[in-house]
CSV table of C-alpha atoms and ligand atoms in Angstrom, one decimal:
chain,number,residue,atom,x,y,z
A,397,UNK,CA,28.4,13.7,-10.3
A,398,UNK,CA,26.0,14.3,-7.3
A,399,UNK,CA,26.0,11.5,-4.6
A,400,UNK,CA,22.1,11.1,-5.2
A,401,UNK,CA,22.6,10.6,-9.0
A,402,UNK,CA,25.6,8.2,-8.3
A,403,UNK,CA,23.5,6.1,-6.0
A,404,UNK,CA,20.6,6.1,-8.3
A,405,UNK,CA,22.9,4.6,-11.1
A,406,UNK,CA,24.8,2.2,-9.0
A,407,UNK,CA,21.8,0.6,-7.5
A,408,UNK,CA,19.9,0.4,-10.7
A,409,UNK,CA,23.0,-1.4,-12.3
A,410,UNK,CA,23.4,-3.8,-9.5
A,411,UNK,CA,19.6,-4.8,-9.6
A,412,UNK,CA,18.9,-5.2,-13.0
A,413,UNK,CA,15.3,-6.0,-14.3
A,414,UNK,CA,13.7,-4.6,-11.2
A,415,UNK,CA,11.5,-1.8,-13.1
A,416,UNK,CA,9.2,-1.0,-10.4
A,417,UNK,CA,11.8,-0.9,-7.9
A,418,UNK,CA,13.9,1.5,-10.0
A,419,UNK,CA,10.9,3.8,-10.5
A,420,UNK,CA,10.2,3.9,-6.6
A,421,UNK,CA,13.9,4.6,-5.9
A,422,UNK,CA,14.2,7.5,-8.5
A,423,UNK,CA,11.0,9.2,-7.2
A,424,UNK,CA,12.4,9.1,-3.5
A,425,UNK,CA,15.8,9.9,-4.5
A,426,UNK,CA,14.9,12.9,-6.6
A,427,UNK,CA,12.9,14.4,-3.8
A,428,UNK,CA,15.2,14.1,-1.0
A,429,UNK,CA,18.2,15.6,-3.0
A,430,UNK,CA,17.5,18.8,-1.4
A,431,UNK,CA,18.1,17.4,2.1
A,432,UNK,CA,21.1,15.2,1.1
A,433,UNK,CA,22.8,18.1,-0.7
A,434,UNK,CA,22.7,20.2,2.5
A,435,UNK,CA,25.4,17.8,3.8
A,436,UNK,CA,26.4,15.7,0.9
A,437,UNK,CA,29.8,14.7,2.0
A,438,UNK,CA,28.7,13.3,5.3
A,439,UNK,CA,26.0,11.3,3.5
A,440,UNK,CA,28.4,9.9,1.1
A,441,UNK,CA,31.0,9.1,3.7
A,442,UNK,CA,28.5,6.9,5.7
A,443,UNK,CA,27.1,5.4,2.6
A,444,UNK,CA,23.7,6.3,3.9
A,445,UNK,CA,21.7,6.0,0.7
A,446,UNK,CA,23.4,2.8,-0.4
A,447,UNK,CA,22.4,1.4,3.0
A,448,UNK,CA,18.9,2.7,2.6
A,449,UNK,CA,18.5,1.3,-1.0
A,450,UNK,CA,19.8,-2.2,-0.1
A,451,UNK,CA,17.4,-4.5,1.9
A,452,UNK,CA,18.8,-5.8,5.3
A,453,UNK,CA,17.8,-9.1,4.2
A,454,UNK,CA,16.1,-10.7,1.1
A,455,UNK,CA,14.4,-14.1,1.3
A,456,UNK,CA,13.2,-16.3,-1.6
A,457,UNK,CA,11.9,-19.7,-1.3
A,458,UNK,CA,9.9,-22.6,-3.0
A,459,UNK,CA,6.1,-23.0,-2.1
A,460,UNK,CA,5.0,-26.5,-3.3
A,461,UNK,CA,1.3,-27.4,-2.6
A,462,UNK,CA,-1.3,-29.9,-3.8
A,463,UNK,CA,-4.3,-28.8,-6.1
A,464,UNK,CA,-7.7,-30.4,-5.9
A,465,UNK,CA,-6.7,-32.6,-8.9
A,466,UNK,CA,-3.8,-34.0,-7.0
A,467,UNK,CA,-1.2,-32.3,-9.1
A,468,UNK,CA,1.7,-30.7,-7.4
A,469,UNK,CA,2.2,-26.8,-8.0
A,470,UNK,CA,5.3,-25.0,-7.3
A,471,UNK,CA,5.2,-21.3,-6.6
A,472,UNK,CA,7.9,-18.9,-5.3
A,473,UNK,CA,7.7,-17.0,-2.0
A,474,UNK,CA,9.3,-13.6,-1.0
A,475,UNK,CA,10.1,-11.7,2.1
A,476,UNK,CA,12.2,-8.5,1.9
A,477,UNK,CA,13.2,-7.2,5.2
A,478,UNK,CA,14.2,-3.8,3.9
A,479,UNK,CA,15.0,-1.6,7.0
A,480,UNK,CA,14.7,-2.1,10.9
A,481,UNK,CA,15.8,1.4,12.0
A,482,UNK,CA,12.6,2.4,13.7
A,483,UNK,CA,10.9,-0.7,14.5
A,484,UNK,CA,10.4,-4.5,13.5
A,485,UNK,CA,9.8,-5.2,9.8
A,486,UNK,CA,6.3,-4.4,8.9
A,487,UNK,CA,4.5,-4.8,5.6
A,488,UNK,CA,2.0,-6.9,3.6
A,489,UNK,CA,2.0,-10.0,1.6
A,490,UNK,CA,0.8,-9.9,-1.9
A,491,UNK,CA,-0.5,-13.0,-3.8
A,492,UNK,CA,-0.9,-12.0,-7.5
A,493,UNK,CA,0.6,-13.8,-10.6
A,494,UNK,CA,2.6,-10.5,-11.5
A,495,UNK,CA,4.6,-10.6,-8.2
A,496,UNK,CA,8.5,-10.8,-8.6
A,497,UNK,CA,11.4,-9.5,-6.7
A,498,UNK,CA,11.1,-6.0,-8.4
A,499,UNK,CA,7.6,-5.6,-7.3
A,500,UNK,CA,8.1,-6.7,-3.6
A,501,UNK,CA,11.3,-4.4,-3.2
A,502,UNK,CA,9.4,-1.4,-4.8
A,503,UNK,CA,6.7,-2.0,-2.1
A,504,UNK,CA,9.3,-2.7,0.7
A,505,UNK,CA,11.2,0.4,-0.1
A,506,UNK,CA,8.2,2.6,-0.2
A,507,UNK,CA,7.1,1.0,3.2
A,508,UNK,CA,10.0,2.2,4.9
A,509,UNK,CA,9.0,5.9,4.4
A,510,UNK,CA,5.2,5.2,4.6
A,511,UNK,CA,5.7,3.5,8.2
A,512,UNK,CA,8.0,6.2,9.3
A,513,UNK,CA,5.3,8.7,8.5
A,514,UNK,CA,2.8,7.0,10.9
A,515,UNK,CA,4.9,8.1,13.9
A,516,UNK,CA,4.7,4.4,15.1
A,517,UNK,CA,7.7,2.2,15.7
A,518,UNK,CA,7.6,0.1,12.6
A,519,UNK,CA,10.2,-0.7,10.1
A,520,UNK,CA,9.8,-1.5,6.3
A,521,UNK,CA,9.4,-4.9,4.9
A,522,UNK,CA,7.1,-6.6,2.1
A,523,UNK,CA,6.5,-10.1,0.9
A,524,UNK,CA,4.4,-12.5,-1.2
A,525,UNK,CA,4.2,-15.0,-4.0
A,526,UNK,CA,3.1,-15.3,-7.6
A,527,UNK,CA,0.4,-17.5,-6.4
A,528,UNK,CA,-3.1,-16.6,-7.7
A,529,UNK,CA,-5.9,-17.1,-5.3
A,530,UNK,CA,-8.6,-16.3,-8.0
A,531,UNK,CA,-10.4,-19.3,-8.8
A,532,UNK,CA,-8.9,-21.6,-6.3
A,533,UNK,CA,-10.9,-23.5,-3.7
A,534,UNK,CA,-10.7,-22.7,0.0
A,535,UNK,CA,-8.8,-26.0,0.4
A,536,UNK,CA,-6.2,-25.1,-2.2
A,537,UNK,CA,-5.9,-21.5,-0.8
A,538,UNK,CA,-5.3,-23.2,2.7
A,539,UNK,CA,-3.0,-25.8,1.1
A,540,UNK,CA,-0.9,-22.8,-0.2
A,541,UNK,CA,-0.9,-20.8,2.8
A,542,UNK,CA,0.2,-23.5,4.9
A,543,UNK,CA,3.2,-24.3,2.6
A,544,UNK,CA,4.1,-20.7,2.4
A,545,UNK,CA,4.0,-20.3,6.1
A,546,UNK,CA,6.1,-23.5,6.5
A,547,UNK,CA,9.2,-21.6,5.3
A,548,UNK,CA,8.3,-18.1,6.3
A,549,UNK,CA,7.7,-18.6,10.1
A,550,UNK,CA,11.3,-19.0,10.9
A,551,UNK,CA,12.1,-15.4,9.6
A,552,UNK,CA,9.3,-13.6,11.4
A,553,UNK,CA,8.0,-12.9,14.9
A,554,UNK,CA,6.0,-10.4,16.9
A,555,UNK,CA,9.2,-8.3,17.6
A,556,UNK,CA,10.9,-9.4,14.4
A,557,UNK,CA,8.6,-9.1,11.4
A,558,UNK,CA,4.9,-8.8,11.3
A,559,UNK,CA,3.4,-9.3,7.9
A,560,UNK,CA,-0.2,-8.3,6.9
A,561,UNK,CA,-2.5,-8.5,3.9
A,562,UNK,CA,-2.2,-6.8,0.5
A,563,UNK,CA,-3.5,-7.7,-2.9
A,564,UNK,CA,-5.0,-11.2,-3.0
A,565,UNK,CA,-4.5,-11.7,0.9
A,566,UNK,CA,-7.4,-10.8,3.0
A,567,UNK,CA,-9.1,-12.3,6.1
A,568,UNK,CA,-9.3,-15.8,4.7
A,569,UNK,CA,-5.4,-16.0,3.8
A,570,UNK,CA,-4.3,-14.3,7.0
A,571,UNK,CA,-6.4,-16.6,9.0
A,572,UNK,CA,-4.7,-19.6,7.5
A,573,UNK,CA,-1.2,-18.2,7.7
A,574,UNK,CA,-1.8,-17.4,11.4
A,575,UNK,CA,-3.1,-21.0,12.0
A,576,UNK,CA,0.0,-22.6,10.6
A,577,UNK,CA,2.4,-20.0,12.4
A,578,UNK,CA,0.8,-20.9,15.6
A,579,UNK,CA,1.3,-24.6,15.0
A,580,UNK,CA,4.8,-24.4,14.0
A,581,UNK,CA,6.0,-22.1,16.5
A,582,UNK,CA,4.0,-23.4,19.4
A,583,UNK,CA,3.4,-19.6,20.2
A,584,UNK,CA,0.2,-17.5,20.2
A,585,UNK,CA,1.5,-14.0,19.3
A,586,UNK,CA,0.7,-11.0,17.4
A,587,UNK,CA,2.8,-12.0,14.3
A,588,UNK,CA,0.6,-11.1,11.7
A,589,UNK,CA,-2.0,-8.3,11.5
A,590,UNK,CA,-5.4,-8.1,9.7
A,591,UNK,CA,-6.3,-11.2,11.9
A,592,UNK,CA,-9.9,-12.1,12.6
A,593,UNK,CA,-11.7,-10.5,15.2
A,594,UNK,CA,-12.1,-13.6,17.4
A,595,UNK,CA,-8.1,-14.3,17.3
A,596,UNK,CA,-6.5,-10.9,18.0
A,597,UNK,CA,-7.7,-8.8,15.0
A,598,UNK,CA,-8.6,-5.0,15.6
A,599,UNK,CA,-11.6,-3.5,14.9
A,600,UNK,CA,-11.7,-1.1,12.1
A,601,UNK,CA,-8.3,-2.8,10.6
A,602,UNK,CA,-10.6,-3.8,7.5
A,603,UNK,CA,-11.8,-0.3,7.0
A,604,UNK,CA,-8.5,1.4,7.9
A,605,UNK,CA,-6.6,2.0,4.4
A,606,UNK,CA,-9.8,3.3,2.7
A,607,UNK,CA,-11.0,5.4,5.6
A,608,UNK,CA,-7.5,6.6,6.2
A,609,UNK,CA,-7.3,7.7,2.5
A,610,UNK,CA,-10.4,9.7,2.9
A,611,UNK,CA,-9.1,11.3,6.3
A,612,UNK,CA,-6.0,12.4,4.4
A,613,UNK,CA,-7.9,13.6,1.5
A,614,UNK,CA,-10.2,15.7,3.4
A,615,UNK,CA,-7.5,17.2,5.4
A,616,UNK,CA,-5.7,18.1,2.3
A,617,UNK,CA,-9.0,19.5,0.6
A,618,UNK,CA,-9.7,21.5,3.8
A,619,UNK,CA,-6.2,23.1,3.9
A,620,UNK,CA,-6.9,24.1,0.3
A,621,UNK,CA,-10.4,25.4,1.0
A,622,UNK,CA,-12.1,22.7,-0.8
A,623,UNK,CA,-15.3,21.0,0.8
A,624,UNK,CA,-15.5,17.3,-0.2
A,625,UNK,CA,-19.3,17.4,0.2
A,626,UNK,CA,-21.2,17.1,-3.2
A,627,UNK,CA,-17.7,16.3,-5.2
A,628,UNK,CA,-18.1,13.5,-7.7
A,629,UNK,CA,-15.5,11.0,-6.9
A,630,UNK,CA,-13.9,8.6,-9.5
A,631,UNK,CA,-12.3,5.4,-7.9
A,632,UNK,CA,-10.6,2.5,-9.4
A,633,UNK,CA,-10.3,-1.0,-7.9
A,634,UNK,CA,-13.1,-2.9,-6.2
A,635,UNK,CA,-11.1,-4.7,-3.2
A,636,UNK,CA,-10.3,-3.7,0.2
A,637,UNK,CA,-8.9,-0.4,-0.2
A,638,UNK,CA,-11.4,0.7,-2.8
A,639,UNK,CA,-14.7,-0.4,-0.8
A,640,UNK,CA,-13.8,1.4,2.3
A,641,UNK,CA,-12.6,4.5,0.4
A,642,UNK,CA,-16.1,4.5,-1.1
A,643,UNK,CA,-18.0,4.1,2.0
A,644,UNK,CA,-16.0,6.8,3.9
A,645,UNK,CA,-16.4,9.2,0.9
A,646,UNK,CA,-20.1,8.9,1.0
A,647,UNK,CA,-20.1,9.3,4.8
A,648,UNK,CA,-18.4,12.7,4.3
A,649,UNK,CA,-20.8,13.6,1.8
A,650,UNK,CA,-19.0,12.8,-1.6
A,651,UNK,CA,-20.4,10.9,-4.4
A,652,UNK,CA,-18.2,8.1,-5.7
A,653,UNK,CA,-19.5,7.0,-9.2
A,654,UNK,CA,-17.0,4.5,-10.3
A,655,UNK,CA,-15.0,1.1,-9.4
A,656,UNK,CA,-13.1,-1.3,-11.4
A,657,UNK,CA,-11.6,-4.8,-11.2
A,658,UNK,CA,-9.2,-6.3,-13.3
A,659,UNK,CA,-11.6,-7.2,-16.2
A,660,UNK,CA,-13.8,-4.1,-16.3
A,661,UNK,CA,-15.4,-1.1,-14.7
A,662,UNK,CA,-18.6,0.3,-13.3
A,663,UNK,CA,-20.2,3.8,-13.9
A,664,UNK,CA,-23.1,4.4,-11.7
A,665,UNK,CA,-24.2,7.9,-11.9
A,666,UNK,CA,-26.6,7.5,-9.0
A,667,UNK,CA,-23.5,6.7,-6.8
A,668,UNK,CA,-22.1,3.3,-5.9
A,669,UNK,CA,-24.3,1.2,-3.8
A,670,UNK,CA,-21.6,-0.1,-1.2
A,671,UNK,CA,-23.6,-2.8,0.3
A,672,UNK,CA,-24.3,-4.3,-3.1
A,673,UNK,CA,-20.4,-4.0,-4.0
A,674,UNK,CA,-19.6,-5.8,-0.7
A,675,UNK,CA,-21.9,-8.5,-1.3
A,676,UNK,CA,-20.5,-9.2,-4.8
A,677,UNK,CA,-16.8,-8.7,-3.8
A,678,UNK,CA,-16.6,-9.7,-0.2
A,679,UNK,CA,-19.1,-12.4,0.1
A,680,UNK,CA,-19.8,-13.9,-3.3
A,681,UNK,CA,-16.3,-13.0,-4.8
A,682,UNK,CA,-17.7,-12.5,-8.0
A,683,UNK,CA,-16.8,-10.2,-11.2
A,684,UNK,CA,-18.4,-6.6,-11.5
A,685,UNK,CA,-20.8,-7.8,-14.1
A,686,UNK,CA,-22.7,-9.2,-11.1
A,687,UNK,CA,-23.1,-5.7,-9.8
A,688,UNK,CA,-24.2,-4.3,-12.9
A,689,UNK,CA,-26.8,-7.0,-13.2
A,690,UNK,CA,-28.1,-6.3,-9.9
A,691,UNK,CA,-28.3,-2.5,-10.3
A,692,UNK,CA,-30.5,-0.6,-13.0
A,693,UNK,CA,-28.4,2.7,-12.7
A,694,UNK,CA,-25.1,1.1,-13.2
A,695,UNK,CA,-23.3,0.4,-16.6
A,696,UNK,CA,-20.6,-2.1,-17.0
A,697,UNK,CA,-17.8,-1.5,-19.4
A,698,UNK,CA,-14.9,-3.9,-20.3
A,699,UNK,CA,-11.2,-3.0,-20.0
A,700,UNK,CA,-9.9,0.1,-18.2
A,701,UNK,CA,-11.8,3.5,-18.2
A,702,UNK,CA,-12.6,5.0,-14.8
A,703,UNK,CA,-10.5,8.1,-15.6
A,704,UNK,CA,-12.6,9.1,-18.5
A,705,UNK,CA,-15.4,10.0,-16.0
A,706,UNK,CA,-15.8,13.5,-15.4
A,707,UNK,CA,-14.9,13.9,-11.6
A,708,UNK,CA,-13.6,16.4,-8.9
A,709,UNK,CA,-11.6,13.9,-7.0
A,710,UNK,CA,-9.8,10.6,-8.4
A,711,UNK,CA,-8.8,8.0,-5.8
A,712,UNK,CA,-6.7,5.1,-7.7
A,713,UNK,CA,-7.1,2.2,-5.4
A,714,UNK,CA,-6.2,-1.0,-7.5
A,715,UNK,CA,-2.5,-1.6,-8.4
A,716,UNK,CA,0.7,0.2,-9.5
A,717,UNK,CA,1.0,2.1,-12.6
A,718,UNK,CA,-2.6,2.4,-13.4
A,719,UNK,CA,-3.0,6.1,-13.8
A,720,UNK,CA,-0.7,7.1,-16.8
A,721,UNK,CA,0.1,10.3,-18.6
A,722,UNK,CA,-2.9,10.0,-20.9
A,723,UNK,CA,-5.3,9.3,-17.8
A,724,UNK,CA,-3.8,12.4,-16.2
A,725,UNK,CA,-4.5,14.6,-19.2
A,726,UNK,CA,-8.0,13.5,-19.3
A,727,UNK,CA,-8.5,14.0,-15.7
A,728,UNK,CA,-7.3,17.7,-16.1
A,729,UNK,CA,-9.1,18.3,-19.1
A,730,UNK,CA,-12.3,17.2,-17.0
A,731,UNK,CA,-11.3,19.7,-14.4
A,732,UNK,CA,-10.0,17.5,-11.7
A,733,UNK,CA,-9.1,19.1,-8.3
A,734,UNK,CA,-7.3,16.3,-6.5
A,735,UNK,CA,-5.7,12.9,-6.9
A,736,UNK,CA,-5.3,10.9,-3.7
A,737,UNK,CA,-3.5,7.5,-4.0
A,738,UNK,CA,-5.1,4.4,-2.2
A,739,UNK,CA,-2.9,1.9,-3.9
A,740,UNK,CA,0.9,1.9,-4.0
A,741,UNK,CA,2.4,3.8,-6.7
A,742,UNK,CA,-0.7,3.9,-8.8
A,743,UNK,CA,0.5,7.0,-10.8
A,744,UNK,CA,3.4,6.9,-13.1
A,745,UNK,CA,5.9,9.7,-12.4
A,746,UNK,CA,5.1,11.5,-15.7
A,747,UNK,CA,1.5,11.5,-14.7
A,748,UNK,CA,2.2,12.8,-11.2
A,749,UNK,CA,4.2,15.5,-12.5
A,750,UNK,CA,1.7,16.5,-15.2
A,751,UNK,CA,-0.9,16.8,-12.5
A,752,UNK,CA,1.3,18.9,-10.2
A,753,UNK,CA,2.1,21.0,-13.0
A,754,UNK,CA,-1.5,21.5,-13.7
A,755,UNK,CA,-2.3,22.6,-10.0
A,756,UNK,CA,-4.1,19.5,-9.1
A,757,UNK,CA,-3.5,18.5,-5.5
A,758,UNK,CA,-1.6,15.4,-5.5
A,759,UNK,CA,-1.4,12.8,-2.3
A,760,UNK,CA,1.3,10.3,-2.7
A,761,UNK,CA,0.3,6.6,-1.5
A,762,UNK,CA,2.9,6.5,1.0
A,763,UNK,CA,1.2,9.0,3.1
A,764,UNK,CA,-2.4,8.9,1.9
A,765,UNK,CA,-2.7,5.0,2.2
A,766,UNK,CA,-0.7,4.6,5.3
A,767,UNK,CA,-3.9,4.3,7.6
A,768,UNK,CA,-3.7,0.6,7.0
A,769,UNK,CA,-0.3,-0.1,8.3
A,770,UNK,CA,-1.0,2.3,11.2
A,771,UNK,CA,-4.0,0.5,12.0
A,772,UNK,CA,-1.7,-2.7,11.8
A,773,UNK,CA,0.6,-1.1,14.3
A,774,UNK,CA,-2.7,-0.4,16.7
A,775,UNK,CA,-3.4,-4.1,16.4
A,776,UNK,CA,0.3,-5.0,17.4
A,777,UNK,CA,-0.3,-2.6,20.6
A,778,UNK,CA,-3.5,-4.3,21.5
A,779,UNK,CA,-2.0,-7.8,21.1
A,780,UNK,CA,0.9,-6.8,23.3
A,781,UNK,CA,-1.3,-5.5,25.9
A,782,UNK,CA,-3.7,-8.5,25.5
A,783,UNK,CA,-6.5,-6.1,25.1
A,784,UNK,CA,-9.0,-4.8,22.4
A,785,UNK,CA,-10.2,-1.4,21.7
A,786,UNK,CA,-13.6,-0.2,20.5
A,787,UNK,CA,-14.2,0.4,16.9
A,788,UNK,CA,-14.6,4.3,17.8
A,789,UNK,CA,-11.4,4.3,19.7
A,790,UNK,CA,-9.3,2.7,16.8
A,791,UNK,CA,-11.1,4.9,14.4
A,792,UNK,CA,-10.5,8.0,16.2
A,793,UNK,CA,-6.7,6.9,16.5
A,794,UNK,CA,-6.6,6.5,12.7
A,795,UNK,CA,-8.0,9.9,12.0
A,796,UNK,CA,-5.7,11.8,14.2
A,797,UNK,CA,-2.8,9.9,12.7
A,798,UNK,CA,-4.0,10.7,9.1
A,799,UNK,CA,-4.5,14.3,10.0
A,800,UNK,CA,-0.9,14.3,11.7
A,801,UNK,CA,0.5,12.9,8.6
A,802,UNK,CA,-0.9,15.5,6.4
A,803,UNK,CA,0.0,18.2,8.6
A,804,UNK,CA,3.9,16.9,8.7
A,805,UNK,CA,4.0,16.4,5.1
A,806,UNK,CA,2.7,19.8,4.3
A,807,UNK,CA,5.1,21.2,6.8
A,808,UNK,CA,8.1,19.2,5.4
A,809,UNK,CA,7.2,20.6,1.8
A,810,UNK,CA,6.9,24.0,3.1
A,811,UNK,CA,10.3,23.9,5.0
A,812,UNK,CA,12.1,23.3,1.5
A,813,UNK,CA,10.2,25.9,-0.3
A,814,UNK,CA,7.9,23.4,-2.1
A,815,UNK,CA,4.6,24.4,-0.7
A,816,UNK,CA,1.9,21.9,-1.7
A,817,UNK,CA,4.2,19.5,-3.2
A,818,UNK,CA,3.0,16.6,-1.0
A,819,UNK,CA,5.3,13.9,-2.8
A,820,UNK,CA,8.4,15.9,-1.7
A,821,UNK,CA,7.1,16.5,1.7
A,822,UNK,CA,6.2,12.7,2.2
A,823,UNK,CA,9.5,11.7,1.2
A,824,UNK,CA,11.4,14.2,3.1
A,825,UNK,CA,9.7,13.7,6.4
A,826,UNK,CA,9.7,9.9,6.2
A,827,UNK,CA,13.3,10.0,5.2
A,828,UNK,CA,14.7,12.1,7.9
A,829,UNK,CA,13.5,10.3,10.8
A,830,UNK,CA,14.7,7.0,9.4
A,831,UNK,CA,18.1,8.4,8.7
A,832,UNK,CA,18.5,9.9,12.0
A,833,UNK,CA,17.7,6.5,13.6
A,834,UNK,CA,20.2,4.7,11.2
A,835,UNK,CA,22.8,7.1,12.0
A,836,UNK,CA,22.3,6.7,15.9
A,837,UNK,CA,22.6,3.1,15.4
A,838,UNK,CA,26.1,3.1,13.8
A,839,UNK,CA,27.2,1.0,10.7
A,840,UNK,CA,24.7,-1.8,11.0
B,1293,LIG,P1,-7.6,-6.4,-3.0
B,1293,LIG,O1,-6.9,-7.7,-3.6
B,1293,LIG,O2,-8.4,-6.4,-1.9
B,1293,LIG,O3,-8.1,-5.6,-4.4
B,1293,LIG,C1,-7.5,-5.3,-5.4
B,1293,LIG,C2,-8.3,-4.6,-6.4
B,1293,LIG,O4,-7.5,-4.0,-7.6
B,1293,LIG,C3,-9.3,-5.6,-7.0
B,1293,LIG,O5,-10.4,-5.0,-7.2
B,1293,LIG,C4,-8.5,-6.2,-8.3
B,1293,LIG,O6,-9.3,-6.9,-9.1
B,1293,LIG,C5,-7.8,-4.9,-8.8
B,1293,LIG,N1,-6.6,-5.1,-9.4
B,1293,LIG,C6,-5.6,-5.8,-8.9
B,1293,LIG,N2,-4.5,-6.0,-9.7
B,1293,LIG,C7,-4.9,-5.3,-10.8
B,1293,LIG,C8,-4.4,-5.2,-12.1
B,1293,LIG,N3,-3.1,-5.5,-12.6
B,1293,LIG,N4,-5.0,-4.5,-13.0
B,1293,LIG,C9,-6.2,-4.1,-12.6
B,1293,LIG,N5,-6.9,-4.2,-11.6
B,1293,LIG,C10,-6.2,-4.8,-10.5
B,1293,LIG,O7,-6.2,-5.5,-2.7
B,1293,LIG,P2,-6.2,-4.0,-1.7
B,1293,LIG,O8,-7.4,-3.4,-1.9
B,1293,LIG,O9,-5.9,-4.6,-0.5
B,1293,LIG,O10,-5.0,-3.3,-2.4
B,1293,LIG,C11,-5.1,-2.5,-3.5
B,1293,LIG,C12,-3.9,-1.5,-3.5
B,1293,LIG,O11,-3.8,-0.8,-2.2
B,1293,LIG,C13,-2.5,-2.1,-3.7
B,1293,LIG,O12,-1.6,-1.4,-4.5
B,1293,LIG,C14,-1.9,-2.4,-2.3
B,1293,LIG,O13,-0.6,-2.5,-2.3
B,1293,LIG,C15,-2.5,-0.9,-1.7
B,1293,LIG,N6,-2.5,-0.9,-0.2
B,1293,LIG,C16,-3.4,-1.8,0.4
B,1293,LIG,C17,-3.5,-1.8,1.8
B,1293,LIG,C18,-4.3,-2.6,2.6
B,1293,LIG,O14,-4.5,-2.5,3.9
B,1293,LIG,N7,-5.1,-3.7,2.2
B,1293,LIG,C19,-2.7,-0.8,2.5
B,1293,LIG,C20,-2.0,0.2,1.7
B,1293,LIG,C21,-1.8,0.1,0.3
B,1293,LIG,P3,-9.5,-8.3,-9.3
B,1293,LIG,O15,-10.2,-8.7,-8.2
B,1293,LIG,O16,-10.0,-8.5,-10.7
B,1293,LIG,O17,-8.0,-8.7,-9.4
């Protein structure tokens, strides 16, 4: 059996019940096979793939807190410190009822390669909890965040592990987490990114993942002689990534016509009104029905459905496994030209393969959504220097980083005769750098 197959089998057997991690593992291993097989015995002797697929450290803890009725609630917290070969662990925290160790490990594993692709010195990690901030009062969210940090603080630090936001963790949560870290550690340091602008946050961090997605997508379209101007764009999600993807898509002349949340979706043939969407989601924290009520051109539909809208470009920006094979078939039948992932692993392996087989340009999240973590690394740099850069400076750096990522991903795909296979290109380019650093650092 080949070394790659052996490792896939062993890791899955040793980590039962972690479906999302298995999916991410398979996707990466299948595409780096060509690199490993150039020098299989060396990789096997050094157990490089086993070391890569086993987190350096995995922390699981109890998070007790008191709700507004005086009832004690208990959630589970996680931090997976996956790989520190190229820098301190870096990756977001997700607060969502679906969170379990398999989801955190899939996100942490992907983060290793994503962070490597940014060209910045950051390792891979991820964390979170099965806590659901939805419907909770600000006081309850604060109580939870303080309890979560009361355990997490001993495992993180500006040069050790620097968490950020993800699903369910935005500016409010990062603020509460930072306050408790500072209080417990008696140190004012850049231990979290995505902070508020008055206490060390970076301009353009809020916009970074969505804007970065569009910078990457535009570079990919240009390389394939497609102009984004005038293109109809279907977007899923209505959170941080989706909102700023829609905003930048409009600035580039595209026309986003959909967005969604976990209960329903909007079709707005006149184009999404971003100011209204921000008001509904960022200020009032309401459902999308409020958007439809305020805008005559918008239709609201219950459930899932954005991929049924005819579009040229699809941007899944909500969550993992939200674009399935049947959705890919509908998109292809409707003439889609490109799919670029804003979320992490939103497209299943079968759907990705179907899109690629049908010559749809496909941008994998670990490359196309790397703008968030890249700008987090820029926030770390500003914190270390005790300086703040302007919005334009950060945005320009972000744009350059995303265009470089595209160029490196495309070059890696071509080097292995897989022209335009950006999934393979991203995995190979990210993998090679991490493995070189691991090799140089000996058996650790
Ligand atoms: P938010 O919490 O801001 O928004 C998530 C959006 O997706 C919401 O509209 C939410 O709807 C919807 N959603 C979440 N879970 C589900 C579900 N199970 N089914 C249907 N809809 C769902 O998160 P972000 O925008 O920050 O993150 C979105 C994706 O992007 C995630 O995959 C995340 O890992 C990835 N990502 C985020 C980065 C960042 O900088 N924020 C960086 C790189 C990747 P509702 O509000 O109803 O739950």
